[in-house]
Coordinates of C-alpha atoms in Angstrom, one line a residue:
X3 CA 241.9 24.9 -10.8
X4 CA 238.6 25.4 -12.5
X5 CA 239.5 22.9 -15.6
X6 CA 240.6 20.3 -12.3
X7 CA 237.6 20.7 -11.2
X8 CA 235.4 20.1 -14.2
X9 CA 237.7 17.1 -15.0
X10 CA 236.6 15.4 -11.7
X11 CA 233.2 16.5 -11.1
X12 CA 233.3 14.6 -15.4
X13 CA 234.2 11.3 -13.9
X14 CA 232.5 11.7 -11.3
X15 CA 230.2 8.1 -11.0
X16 CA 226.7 9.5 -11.5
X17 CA 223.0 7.0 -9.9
X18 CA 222.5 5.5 -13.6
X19 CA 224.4 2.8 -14.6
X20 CA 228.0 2.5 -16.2
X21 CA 229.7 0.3 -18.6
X22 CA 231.6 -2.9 -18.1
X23 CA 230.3 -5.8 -16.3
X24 CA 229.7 -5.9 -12.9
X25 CA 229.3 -9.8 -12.2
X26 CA 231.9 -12.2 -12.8
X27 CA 232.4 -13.7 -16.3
X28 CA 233.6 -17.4 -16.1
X29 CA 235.6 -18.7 -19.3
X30 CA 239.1 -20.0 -20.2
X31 CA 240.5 -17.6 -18.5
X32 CA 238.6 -17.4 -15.5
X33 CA 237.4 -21.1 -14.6
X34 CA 235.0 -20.8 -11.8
X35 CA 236.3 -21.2 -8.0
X36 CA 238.0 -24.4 -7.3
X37 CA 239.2 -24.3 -3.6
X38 CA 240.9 -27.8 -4.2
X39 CA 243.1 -25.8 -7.0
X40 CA 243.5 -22.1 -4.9
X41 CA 243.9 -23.5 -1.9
X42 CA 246.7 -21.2 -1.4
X43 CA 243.8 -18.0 -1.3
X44 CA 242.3 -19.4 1.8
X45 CA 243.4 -17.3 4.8
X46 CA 243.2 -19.3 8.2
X47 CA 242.5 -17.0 10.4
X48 CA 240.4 -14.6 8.8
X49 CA 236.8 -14.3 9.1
X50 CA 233.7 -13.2 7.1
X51 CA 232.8 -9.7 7.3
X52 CA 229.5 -9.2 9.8
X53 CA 228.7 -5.3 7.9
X54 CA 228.8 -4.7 4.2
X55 CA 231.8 -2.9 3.3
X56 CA 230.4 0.6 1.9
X57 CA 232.0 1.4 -1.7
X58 CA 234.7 4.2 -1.7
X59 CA 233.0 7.6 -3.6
X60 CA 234.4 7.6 -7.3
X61 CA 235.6 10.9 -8.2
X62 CA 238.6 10.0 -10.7
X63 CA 238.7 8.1 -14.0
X64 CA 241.6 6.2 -12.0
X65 CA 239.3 5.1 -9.2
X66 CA 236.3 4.7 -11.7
X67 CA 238.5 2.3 -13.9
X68 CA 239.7 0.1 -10.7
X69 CA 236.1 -0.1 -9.8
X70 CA 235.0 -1.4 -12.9
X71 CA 235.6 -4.8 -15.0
X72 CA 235.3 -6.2 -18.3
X73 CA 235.1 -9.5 -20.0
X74 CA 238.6 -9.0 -21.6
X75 CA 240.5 -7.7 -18.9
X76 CA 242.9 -9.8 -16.4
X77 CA 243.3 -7.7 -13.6
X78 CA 243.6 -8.4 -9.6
X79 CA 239.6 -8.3 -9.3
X80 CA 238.8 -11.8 -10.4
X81 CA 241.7 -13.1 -7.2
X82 CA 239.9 -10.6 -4.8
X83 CA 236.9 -12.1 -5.2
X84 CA 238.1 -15.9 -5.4
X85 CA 240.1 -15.2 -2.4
X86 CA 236.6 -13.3 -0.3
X87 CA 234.6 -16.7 -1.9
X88 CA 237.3 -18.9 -0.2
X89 CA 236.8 -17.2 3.3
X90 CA 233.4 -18.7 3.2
X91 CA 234.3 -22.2 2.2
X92 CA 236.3 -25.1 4.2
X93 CA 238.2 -27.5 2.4
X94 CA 236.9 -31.0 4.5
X95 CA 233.2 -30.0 4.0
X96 CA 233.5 -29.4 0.2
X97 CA 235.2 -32.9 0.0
X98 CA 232.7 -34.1 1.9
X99 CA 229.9 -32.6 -0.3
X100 CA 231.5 -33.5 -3.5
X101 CA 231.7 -37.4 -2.4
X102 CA 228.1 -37.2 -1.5
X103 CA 227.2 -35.7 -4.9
X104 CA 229.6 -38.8 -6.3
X105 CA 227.6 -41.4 -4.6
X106 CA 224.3 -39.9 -5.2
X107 CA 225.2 -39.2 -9.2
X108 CA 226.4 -43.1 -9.2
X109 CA 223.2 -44.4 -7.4
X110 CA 220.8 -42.6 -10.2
X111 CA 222.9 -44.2 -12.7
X112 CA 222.4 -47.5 -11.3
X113 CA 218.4 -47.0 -11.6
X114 CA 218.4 -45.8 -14.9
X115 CA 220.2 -48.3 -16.1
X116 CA 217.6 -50.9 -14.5
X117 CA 215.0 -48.6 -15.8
X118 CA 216.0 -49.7 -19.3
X119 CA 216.9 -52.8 -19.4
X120 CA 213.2 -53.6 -18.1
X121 CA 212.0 -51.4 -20.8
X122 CA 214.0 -53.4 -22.9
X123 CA 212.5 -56.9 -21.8
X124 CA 208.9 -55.2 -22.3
X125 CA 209.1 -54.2 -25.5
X126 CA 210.3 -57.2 -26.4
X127 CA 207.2 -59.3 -24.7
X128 CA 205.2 -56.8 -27.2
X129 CA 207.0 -57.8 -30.1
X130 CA 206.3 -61.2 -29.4
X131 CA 203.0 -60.5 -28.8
X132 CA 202.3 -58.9 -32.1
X133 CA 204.2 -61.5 -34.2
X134 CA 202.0 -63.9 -32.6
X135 CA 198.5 -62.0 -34.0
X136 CA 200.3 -61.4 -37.4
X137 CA 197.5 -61.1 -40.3
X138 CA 196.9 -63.3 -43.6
X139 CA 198.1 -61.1 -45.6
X140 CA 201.5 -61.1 -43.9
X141 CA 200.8 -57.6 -42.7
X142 CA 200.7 -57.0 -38.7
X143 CA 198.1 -54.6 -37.0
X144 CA 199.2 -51.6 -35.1
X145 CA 198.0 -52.6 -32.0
X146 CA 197.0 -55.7 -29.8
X147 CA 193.5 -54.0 -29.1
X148 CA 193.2 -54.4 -33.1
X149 CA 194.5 -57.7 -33.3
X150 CA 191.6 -59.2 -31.1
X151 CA 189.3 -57.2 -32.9
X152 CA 190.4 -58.8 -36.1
X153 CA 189.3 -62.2 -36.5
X154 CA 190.4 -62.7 -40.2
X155 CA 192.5 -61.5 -42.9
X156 CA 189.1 -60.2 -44.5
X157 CA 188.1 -58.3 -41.2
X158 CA 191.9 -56.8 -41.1
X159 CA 191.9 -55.8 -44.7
X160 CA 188.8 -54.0 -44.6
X161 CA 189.7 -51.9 -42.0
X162 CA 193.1 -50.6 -43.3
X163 CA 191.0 -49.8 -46.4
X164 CA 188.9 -48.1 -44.5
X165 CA 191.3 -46.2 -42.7
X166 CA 193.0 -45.3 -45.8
X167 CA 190.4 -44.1 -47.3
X168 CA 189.1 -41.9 -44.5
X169 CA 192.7 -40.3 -43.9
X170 CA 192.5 -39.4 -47.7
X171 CA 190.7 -36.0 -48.9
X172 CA 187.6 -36.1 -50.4
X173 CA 188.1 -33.1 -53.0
X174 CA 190.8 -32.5 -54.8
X175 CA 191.3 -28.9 -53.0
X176 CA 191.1 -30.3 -50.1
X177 CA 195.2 -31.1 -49.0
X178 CA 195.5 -28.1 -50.1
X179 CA 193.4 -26.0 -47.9
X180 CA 193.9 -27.7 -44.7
X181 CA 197.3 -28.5 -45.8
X182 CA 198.2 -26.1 -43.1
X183 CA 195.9 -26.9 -40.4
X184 CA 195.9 -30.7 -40.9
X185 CA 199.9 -31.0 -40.0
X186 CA 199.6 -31.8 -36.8
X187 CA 197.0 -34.9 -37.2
X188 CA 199.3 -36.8 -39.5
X189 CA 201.4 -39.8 -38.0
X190 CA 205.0 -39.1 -38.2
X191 CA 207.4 -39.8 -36.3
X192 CA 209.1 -38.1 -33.3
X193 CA 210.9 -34.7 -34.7
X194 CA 214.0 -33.5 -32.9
X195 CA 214.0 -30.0 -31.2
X196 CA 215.8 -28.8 -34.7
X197 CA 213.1 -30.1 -37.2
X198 CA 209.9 -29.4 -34.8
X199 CA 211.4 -25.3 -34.7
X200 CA 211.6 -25.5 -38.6
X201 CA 208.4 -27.0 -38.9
X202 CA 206.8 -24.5 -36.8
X203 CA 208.7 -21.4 -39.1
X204 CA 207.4 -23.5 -42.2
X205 CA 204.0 -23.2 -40.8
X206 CA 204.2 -19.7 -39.7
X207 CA 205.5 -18.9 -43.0
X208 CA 202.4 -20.5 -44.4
X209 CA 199.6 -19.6 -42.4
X210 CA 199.7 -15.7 -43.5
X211 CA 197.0 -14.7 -46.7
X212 CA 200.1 -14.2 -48.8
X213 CA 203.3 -16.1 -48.8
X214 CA 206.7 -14.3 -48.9
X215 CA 208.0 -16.5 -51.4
X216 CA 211.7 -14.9 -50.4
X217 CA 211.4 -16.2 -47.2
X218 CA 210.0 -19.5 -48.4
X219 CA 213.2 -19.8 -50.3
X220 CA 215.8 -18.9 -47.4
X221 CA 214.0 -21.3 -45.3
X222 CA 214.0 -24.1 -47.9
X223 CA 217.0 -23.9 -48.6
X224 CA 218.0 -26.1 -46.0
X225 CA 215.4 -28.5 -46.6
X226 CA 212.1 -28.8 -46.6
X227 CA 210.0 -30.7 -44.0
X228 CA 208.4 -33.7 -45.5
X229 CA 204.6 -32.5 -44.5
X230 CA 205.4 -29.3 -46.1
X231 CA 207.0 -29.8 -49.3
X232 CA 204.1 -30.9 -51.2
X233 CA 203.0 -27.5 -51.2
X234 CA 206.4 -25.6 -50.8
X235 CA 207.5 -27.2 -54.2
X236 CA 204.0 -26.3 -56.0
X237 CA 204.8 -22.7 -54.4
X238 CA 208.8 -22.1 -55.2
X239 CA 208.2 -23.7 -58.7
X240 CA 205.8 -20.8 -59.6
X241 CA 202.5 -23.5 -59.9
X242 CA 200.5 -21.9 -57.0
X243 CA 200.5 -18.2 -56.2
X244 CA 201.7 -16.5 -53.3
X245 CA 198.4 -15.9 -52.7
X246 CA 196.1 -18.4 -50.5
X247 CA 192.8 -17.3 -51.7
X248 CA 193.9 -17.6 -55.3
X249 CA 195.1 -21.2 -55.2
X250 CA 192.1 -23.4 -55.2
X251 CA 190.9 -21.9 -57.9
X252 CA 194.4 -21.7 -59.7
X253 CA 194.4 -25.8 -58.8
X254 CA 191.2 -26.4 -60.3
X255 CA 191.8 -24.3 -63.5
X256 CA 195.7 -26.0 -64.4
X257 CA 194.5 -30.1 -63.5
X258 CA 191.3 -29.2 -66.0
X259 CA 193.9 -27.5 -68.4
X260 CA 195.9 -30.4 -68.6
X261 CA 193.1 -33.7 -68.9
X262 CA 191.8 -31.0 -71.9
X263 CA 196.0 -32.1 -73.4
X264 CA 195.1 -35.1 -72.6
X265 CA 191.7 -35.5 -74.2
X266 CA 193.1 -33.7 -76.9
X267 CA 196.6 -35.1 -77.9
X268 CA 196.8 -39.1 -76.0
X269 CA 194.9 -40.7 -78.8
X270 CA 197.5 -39.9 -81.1
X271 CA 200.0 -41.8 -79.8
X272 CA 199.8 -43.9 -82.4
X273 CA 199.7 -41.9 -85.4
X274 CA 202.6 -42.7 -88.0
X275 CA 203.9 -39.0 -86.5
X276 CA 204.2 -39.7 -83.4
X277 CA 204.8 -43.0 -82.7
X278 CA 208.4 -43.3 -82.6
X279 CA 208.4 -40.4 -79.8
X280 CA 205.7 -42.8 -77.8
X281 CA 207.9 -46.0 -78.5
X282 CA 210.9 -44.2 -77.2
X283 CA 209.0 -43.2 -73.8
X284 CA 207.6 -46.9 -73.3
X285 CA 211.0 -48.2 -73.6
X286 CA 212.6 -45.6 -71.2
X287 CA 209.8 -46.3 -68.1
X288 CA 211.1 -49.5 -67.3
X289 CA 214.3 -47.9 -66.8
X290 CA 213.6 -45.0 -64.6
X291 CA 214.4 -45.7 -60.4
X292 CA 213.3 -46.3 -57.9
X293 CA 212.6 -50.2 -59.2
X294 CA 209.7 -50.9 -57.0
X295 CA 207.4 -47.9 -58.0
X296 CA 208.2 -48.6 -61.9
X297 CA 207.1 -51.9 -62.2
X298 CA 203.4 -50.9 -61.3
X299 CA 200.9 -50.5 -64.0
X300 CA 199.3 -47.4 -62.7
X301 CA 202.8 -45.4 -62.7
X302 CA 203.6 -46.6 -66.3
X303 CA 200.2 -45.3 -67.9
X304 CA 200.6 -41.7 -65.7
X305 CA 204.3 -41.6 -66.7
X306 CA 203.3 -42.2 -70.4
X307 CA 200.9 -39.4 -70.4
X308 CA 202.7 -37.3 -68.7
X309 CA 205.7 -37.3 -71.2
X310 CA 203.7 -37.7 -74.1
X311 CA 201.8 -34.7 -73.5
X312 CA 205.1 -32.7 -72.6
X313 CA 206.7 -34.1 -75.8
X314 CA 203.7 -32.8 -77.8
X315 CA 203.3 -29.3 -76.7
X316 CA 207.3 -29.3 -77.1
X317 CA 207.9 -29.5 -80.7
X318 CA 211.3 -27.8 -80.4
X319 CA 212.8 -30.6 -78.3
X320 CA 210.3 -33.3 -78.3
X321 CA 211.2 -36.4 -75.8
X322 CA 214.5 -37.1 -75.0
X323 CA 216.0 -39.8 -72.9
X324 CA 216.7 -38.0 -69.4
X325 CA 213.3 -36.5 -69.4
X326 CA 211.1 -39.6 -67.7
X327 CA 213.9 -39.1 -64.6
X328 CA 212.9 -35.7 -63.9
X329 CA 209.1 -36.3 -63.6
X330 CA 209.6 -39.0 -60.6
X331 CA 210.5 -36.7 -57.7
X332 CA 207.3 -34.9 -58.1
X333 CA 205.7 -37.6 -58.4
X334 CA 206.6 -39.2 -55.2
X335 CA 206.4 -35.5 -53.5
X336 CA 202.6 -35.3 -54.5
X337 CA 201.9 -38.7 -53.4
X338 CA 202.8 -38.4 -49.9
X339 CA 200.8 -35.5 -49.7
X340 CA 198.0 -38.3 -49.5
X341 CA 199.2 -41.0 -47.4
X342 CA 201.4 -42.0 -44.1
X343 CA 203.6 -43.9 -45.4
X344 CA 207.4 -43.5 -44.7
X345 CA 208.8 -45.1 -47.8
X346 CA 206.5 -44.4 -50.7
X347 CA 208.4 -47.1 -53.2
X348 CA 206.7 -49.7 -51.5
X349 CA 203.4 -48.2 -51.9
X350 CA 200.5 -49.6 -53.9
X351 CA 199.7 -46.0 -55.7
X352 CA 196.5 -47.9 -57.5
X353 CA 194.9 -47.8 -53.6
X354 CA 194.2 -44.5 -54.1
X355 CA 191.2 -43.1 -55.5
X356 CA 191.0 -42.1 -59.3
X357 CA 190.5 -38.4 -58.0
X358 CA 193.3 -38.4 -56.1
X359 CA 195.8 -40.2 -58.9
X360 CA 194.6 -37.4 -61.3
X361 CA 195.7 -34.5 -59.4
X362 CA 198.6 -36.0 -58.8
X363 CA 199.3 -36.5 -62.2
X364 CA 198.4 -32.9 -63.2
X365 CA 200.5 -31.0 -60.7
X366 CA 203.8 -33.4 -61.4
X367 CA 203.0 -32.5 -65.1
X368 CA 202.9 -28.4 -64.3
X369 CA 206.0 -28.5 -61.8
X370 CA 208.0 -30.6 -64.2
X371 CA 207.2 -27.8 -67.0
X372 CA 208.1 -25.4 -65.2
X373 CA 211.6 -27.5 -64.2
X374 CA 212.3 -27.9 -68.3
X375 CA 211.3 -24.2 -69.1
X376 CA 214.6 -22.9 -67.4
X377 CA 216.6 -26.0 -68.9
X378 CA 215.2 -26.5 -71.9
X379 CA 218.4 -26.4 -74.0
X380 CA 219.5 -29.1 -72.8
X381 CA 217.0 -31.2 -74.6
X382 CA 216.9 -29.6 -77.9
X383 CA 218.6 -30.6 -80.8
X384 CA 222.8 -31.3 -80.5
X385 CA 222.0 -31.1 -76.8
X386 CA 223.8 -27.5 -76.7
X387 CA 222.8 -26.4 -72.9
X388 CA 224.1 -29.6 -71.5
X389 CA 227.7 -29.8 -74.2
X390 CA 228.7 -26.0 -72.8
X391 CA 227.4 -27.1 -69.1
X392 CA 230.4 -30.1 -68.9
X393 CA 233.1 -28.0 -70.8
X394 CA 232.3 -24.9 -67.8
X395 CA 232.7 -28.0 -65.3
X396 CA 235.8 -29.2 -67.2
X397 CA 237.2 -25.5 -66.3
X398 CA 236.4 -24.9 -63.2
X399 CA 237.5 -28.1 -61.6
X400 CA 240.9 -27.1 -63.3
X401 CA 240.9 -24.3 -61.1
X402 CA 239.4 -25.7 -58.0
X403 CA 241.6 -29.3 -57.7
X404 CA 244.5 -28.7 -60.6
X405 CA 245.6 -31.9 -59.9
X406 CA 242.2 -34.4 -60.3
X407 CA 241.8 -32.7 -63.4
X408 CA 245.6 -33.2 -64.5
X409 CA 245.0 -36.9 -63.5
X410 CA 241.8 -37.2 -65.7
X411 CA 243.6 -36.1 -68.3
X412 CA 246.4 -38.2 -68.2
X413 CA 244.6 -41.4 -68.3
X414 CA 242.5 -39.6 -71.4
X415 CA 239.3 -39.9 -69.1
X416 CA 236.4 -37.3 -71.1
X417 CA 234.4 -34.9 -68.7
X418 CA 231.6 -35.9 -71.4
X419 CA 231.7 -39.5 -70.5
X420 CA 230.7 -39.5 -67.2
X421 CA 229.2 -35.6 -66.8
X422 CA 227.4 -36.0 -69.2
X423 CA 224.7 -38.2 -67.7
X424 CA 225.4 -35.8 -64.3
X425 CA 223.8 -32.9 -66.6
X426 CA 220.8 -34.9 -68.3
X427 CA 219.8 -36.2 -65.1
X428 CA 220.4 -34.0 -62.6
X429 CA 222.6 -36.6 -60.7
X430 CA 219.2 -38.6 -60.3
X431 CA 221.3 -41.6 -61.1
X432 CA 224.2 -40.7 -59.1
X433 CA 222.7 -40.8 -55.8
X434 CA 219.5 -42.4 -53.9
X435 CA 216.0 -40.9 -54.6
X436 CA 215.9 -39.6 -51.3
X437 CA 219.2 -37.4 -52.2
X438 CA 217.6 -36.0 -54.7
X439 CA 214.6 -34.7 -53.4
X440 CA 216.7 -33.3 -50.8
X441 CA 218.9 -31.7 -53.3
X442 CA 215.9 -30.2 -55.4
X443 CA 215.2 -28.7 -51.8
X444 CA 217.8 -26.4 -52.7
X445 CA 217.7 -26.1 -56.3
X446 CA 214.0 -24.7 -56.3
X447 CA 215.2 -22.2 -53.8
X448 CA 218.7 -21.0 -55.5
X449 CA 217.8 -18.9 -58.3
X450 CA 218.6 -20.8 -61.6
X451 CA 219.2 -23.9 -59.5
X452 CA 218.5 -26.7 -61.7
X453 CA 220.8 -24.9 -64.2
X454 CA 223.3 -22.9 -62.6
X455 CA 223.8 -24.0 -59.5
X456 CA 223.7 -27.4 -60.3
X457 CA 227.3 -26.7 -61.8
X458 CA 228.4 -25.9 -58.8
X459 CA 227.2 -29.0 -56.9
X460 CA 228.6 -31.1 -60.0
X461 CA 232.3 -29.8 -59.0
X462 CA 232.0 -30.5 -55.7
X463 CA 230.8 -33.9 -56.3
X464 CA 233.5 -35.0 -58.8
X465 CA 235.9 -33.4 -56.1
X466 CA 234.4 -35.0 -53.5
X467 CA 236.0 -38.1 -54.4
X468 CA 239.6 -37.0 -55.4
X469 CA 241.4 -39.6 -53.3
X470 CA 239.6 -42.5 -54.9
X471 CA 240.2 -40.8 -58.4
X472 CA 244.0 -40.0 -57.7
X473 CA 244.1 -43.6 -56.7
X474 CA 243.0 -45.5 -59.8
X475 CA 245.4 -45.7 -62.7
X476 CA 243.8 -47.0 -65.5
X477 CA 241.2 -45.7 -68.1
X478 CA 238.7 -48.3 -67.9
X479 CA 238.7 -48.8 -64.0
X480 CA 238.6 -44.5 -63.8
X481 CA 235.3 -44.5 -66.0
X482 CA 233.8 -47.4 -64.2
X483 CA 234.0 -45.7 -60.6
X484 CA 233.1 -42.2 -62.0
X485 CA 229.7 -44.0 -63.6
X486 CA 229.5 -46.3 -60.1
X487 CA 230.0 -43.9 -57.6
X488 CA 229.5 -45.4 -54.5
X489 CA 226.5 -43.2 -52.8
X490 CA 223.7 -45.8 -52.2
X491 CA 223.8 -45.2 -48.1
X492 CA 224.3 -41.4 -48.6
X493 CA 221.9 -39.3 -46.7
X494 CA 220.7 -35.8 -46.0
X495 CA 224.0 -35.0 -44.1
X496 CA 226.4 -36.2 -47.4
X497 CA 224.1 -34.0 -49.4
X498 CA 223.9 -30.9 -46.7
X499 CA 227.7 -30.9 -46.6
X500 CA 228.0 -31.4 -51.1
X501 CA 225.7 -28.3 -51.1
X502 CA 227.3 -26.2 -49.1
X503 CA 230.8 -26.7 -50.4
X504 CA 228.7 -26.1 -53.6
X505 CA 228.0 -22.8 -52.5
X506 CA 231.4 -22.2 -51.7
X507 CA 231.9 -22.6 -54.9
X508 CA 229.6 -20.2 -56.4
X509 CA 230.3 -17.6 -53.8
X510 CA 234.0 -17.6 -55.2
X511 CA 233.7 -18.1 -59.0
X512 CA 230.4 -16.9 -60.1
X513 CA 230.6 -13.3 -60.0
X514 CA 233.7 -13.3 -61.8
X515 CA 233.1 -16.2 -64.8
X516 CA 236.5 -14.9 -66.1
X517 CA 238.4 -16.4 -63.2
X518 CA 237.9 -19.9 -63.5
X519 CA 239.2 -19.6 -67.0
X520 CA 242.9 -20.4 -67.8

């Protein structure tokens, strides 16, 4: 008697609350109420209760248990309360209500259609409008205030001068300072919910006195916002310090490091010494993508020095074709740290101020050093880093897709004649500029990415196109595709889905190098 006791005064239900939910949970298996589909629950001639029913005393675990409910379980409570939710309703005046809310919900429709097709005709009387004020120069202003206000092509052109240079910084610590604070002045345009919550963690994450440079890397390694990645880049390359007092200084001390290189070293460009390795770099500008930014002056002579200076502090690899690739992301990174525009190729980089082209010039110089310090076999003599980079890829896309490789193989197709370009380049000729500065994204925030990792991404890109390889059946029309691949409208979704089958990748091979190996 005395252990039946303590057994039911232990379940009995005590004030506080009790497991298991006490609402309904709707899912797949319980749909909410649908009186048009349990019609059957109705009861004609029942009627709602006028008191509240009081709740039986729980004093068993038996009671307890058929009191309670949880998400998983399928018992009789969910009909109970359908069937009690169905006294209150009557099947005419739902229909009714539900043809009401049809009507209604097809009238709303109806305006907001006509709501956009006006919207339609008035933007297109604004076009109009604006083609008609077009400037000189075969630019058009932004607005039709300013297109009254201009009454030349010399008016209009002083003005976007003017407002280029007043949207530029003054010092050359300047972007970097208010880098931060200044993101929400700049013209872009309209972010989706997604990018506007990782611009504010990117902001966040910047805003402390010292960035956490592990939690720079997790969150750029997704991408980077394009506001921020001026400075994220200059921070995950190891340029800046973690540490926002320390960077002005840091800035000022590397850019007056490097024009004391090039004080030091340009003029001997044309010594007997060294003017086979300036040659070489003069030839391989005009070569370098995207076409548009090449071909003007100002971007040659940077490019020169740049290289040149690399090649001479380098003695133990010097220049090497490849090299003038992997200075144009930062490059372009850095300038649009500086202006508005959204496609920097067509930019005129000689409109900006002297000051402003020689930081530029010193940071890409700094980041790209610290890019070839962790790849630097790859340019020294014999090429050794990249020859043992394309026989790993030869043996793990054995293992990955047996029968590309067996394909390959068949039609005598070399991994070095096609990945061979894949490793000196970083795939900067295998996809659109854009790609890549997406994909360094990532690479700056993998550790050894531009060396390791960028095997990974390699595999899944040569895999990525197995049906069009499996398809061809000749040597010459395999090698052709594999140097051609056909990624010119690729974007950051193409490049989102390589990398993460990339990491895939990783995640099952590198840990265990031995496994990939036949």
């Amino acid at each position: 008697m005395a252990s039946d006791g303590g057994r039911k005064q232990f379940w009995k239900r005590s004030g506080a609350k009790v497991p298991g939910s006490i609402q309904h949970v709707y899912g797949a298996q319980h749909p909410p109420f649908d009186p048009l589909l349990h019609g059957t629950l109705i009861k004609p001639g029942s009627k709602p209760p006028t008191t509240p029913v009081k709740l039986k005393k729980v004093s068993t675990f038996q009671e307890f248990e058929s009191n309670t409910s949880d998400a998983w379980d399928l018992g009789d409570d969910d009909d109970e309360l359908l069937a009690i939710a169905a006294e209150n309703l009557n099947t005419e005046v739902v229909m009714e209500t539900a043809h009401k809310v049809i009507q209604n919900h097809s009238k709303l429709q109806e305006q907001h259609k006509f709501q956009e097709e006006h919207q339609q005709e008035e933007k297109q009387v604004e076009s109009t409008e604006l083609t008609s004020i077009a400037c000189g120069d075969n630019r058009l202003v932004k607005s039709v205030s300013e297109g009254h206000t201009s009454s030349s092509s010399d008016n209009a052109s002083e003005n976007s001068s003017m407002q280029r240079s007043q949207s530029l910084p003054q010092t050359s610590t300047l972007p970097l300072v208010s880098g931060v604070a200044d993101f929400n002045t700049s013209v872009t345009p309209a972010l989706t919910e997604r990018e506007a919550s990782r611009l504010d963690k990117f902001k966040q994450l910047l805003a402390g006195p010292n960035t956490n440079l592990e939690e720079l890397r997790k969150l750029s390694w997704s991408g980077i916002p394009k506001r921020i990645r001026p400075i994220a880049w200059k921070l995950l390359s190891g340029y800046l310090p973690a540490n926002v007092d320390r960077r002005e200084s840091t800035l000022q001390r590397k850019r007056k490091e490097y024009f004391a290189f090039v004080e030091q070293y340009y003029d001997s460009r044309n010594d007997e010494s060294h003017q086979d390795t300036y040659r070489q770099i003069h030839i391989d500008i005009p070569r370098m993508s995207p076409e548009v930014l090449r071909l003007q002056p100002k971007v040659t002579e940077i490019f020169e020095r740049i290289l040149f200076i690399w090649a001479i502090r380098h003695p133990a690899s010097g220049y090497v074709q490849g090299i003038n690739d992997l200075v144009t992301p930062f490059f372009v990174v850095f300038v649009c740290e500086y202006i508005e525009e959204e496609e920097v190729e067509n930019f005129d980089v000689s409109s900006l101020p002297e000051e402003v082209l020689q930081n530029i010039e010193a940071d890409s110089y700094w980041c790209m050093s610290k890019l070839l310090d962790g790849i630097q076999d790859n340019y020294t003599f014999a090429q050794p880093g990249i020859q043992k980079k394309v026989k790993m890829l030869e043996e793990l896309v054995s293992r990955i897709d047996e029968q590309v490789h067996v394909h390959l193989d068949q039609h005598e197709v070399k991994y070095l004649q096609f990945a061979f370009r894949w490793m000196n380049n970083l795939l900067m000729r295998e996809v659109p500029l854009r790609c890549t500065i997406r994909l360094w994204d990532t690479y700056q925030s993998e550790p050894e990415g531009f060396s390791h990792f960028h095997l990974y991404v390699c595999a899944a890109f040569l895999v990525r196109w197995r049906k069009e390889i499996l398809e061809e059946k000749d040597f010459q029309e395999l090698l052709i595709f594999l140097q051609n691949l056909p990624t010119v409208h690729w974007g950051n979704e193409e490049i989102s889905v390589l990398l993460a089958e990339a990491y895939r990748l990783k995640f099952a091979f590198a840990d265990a190098p031995n496994h990939y190996k036949k």
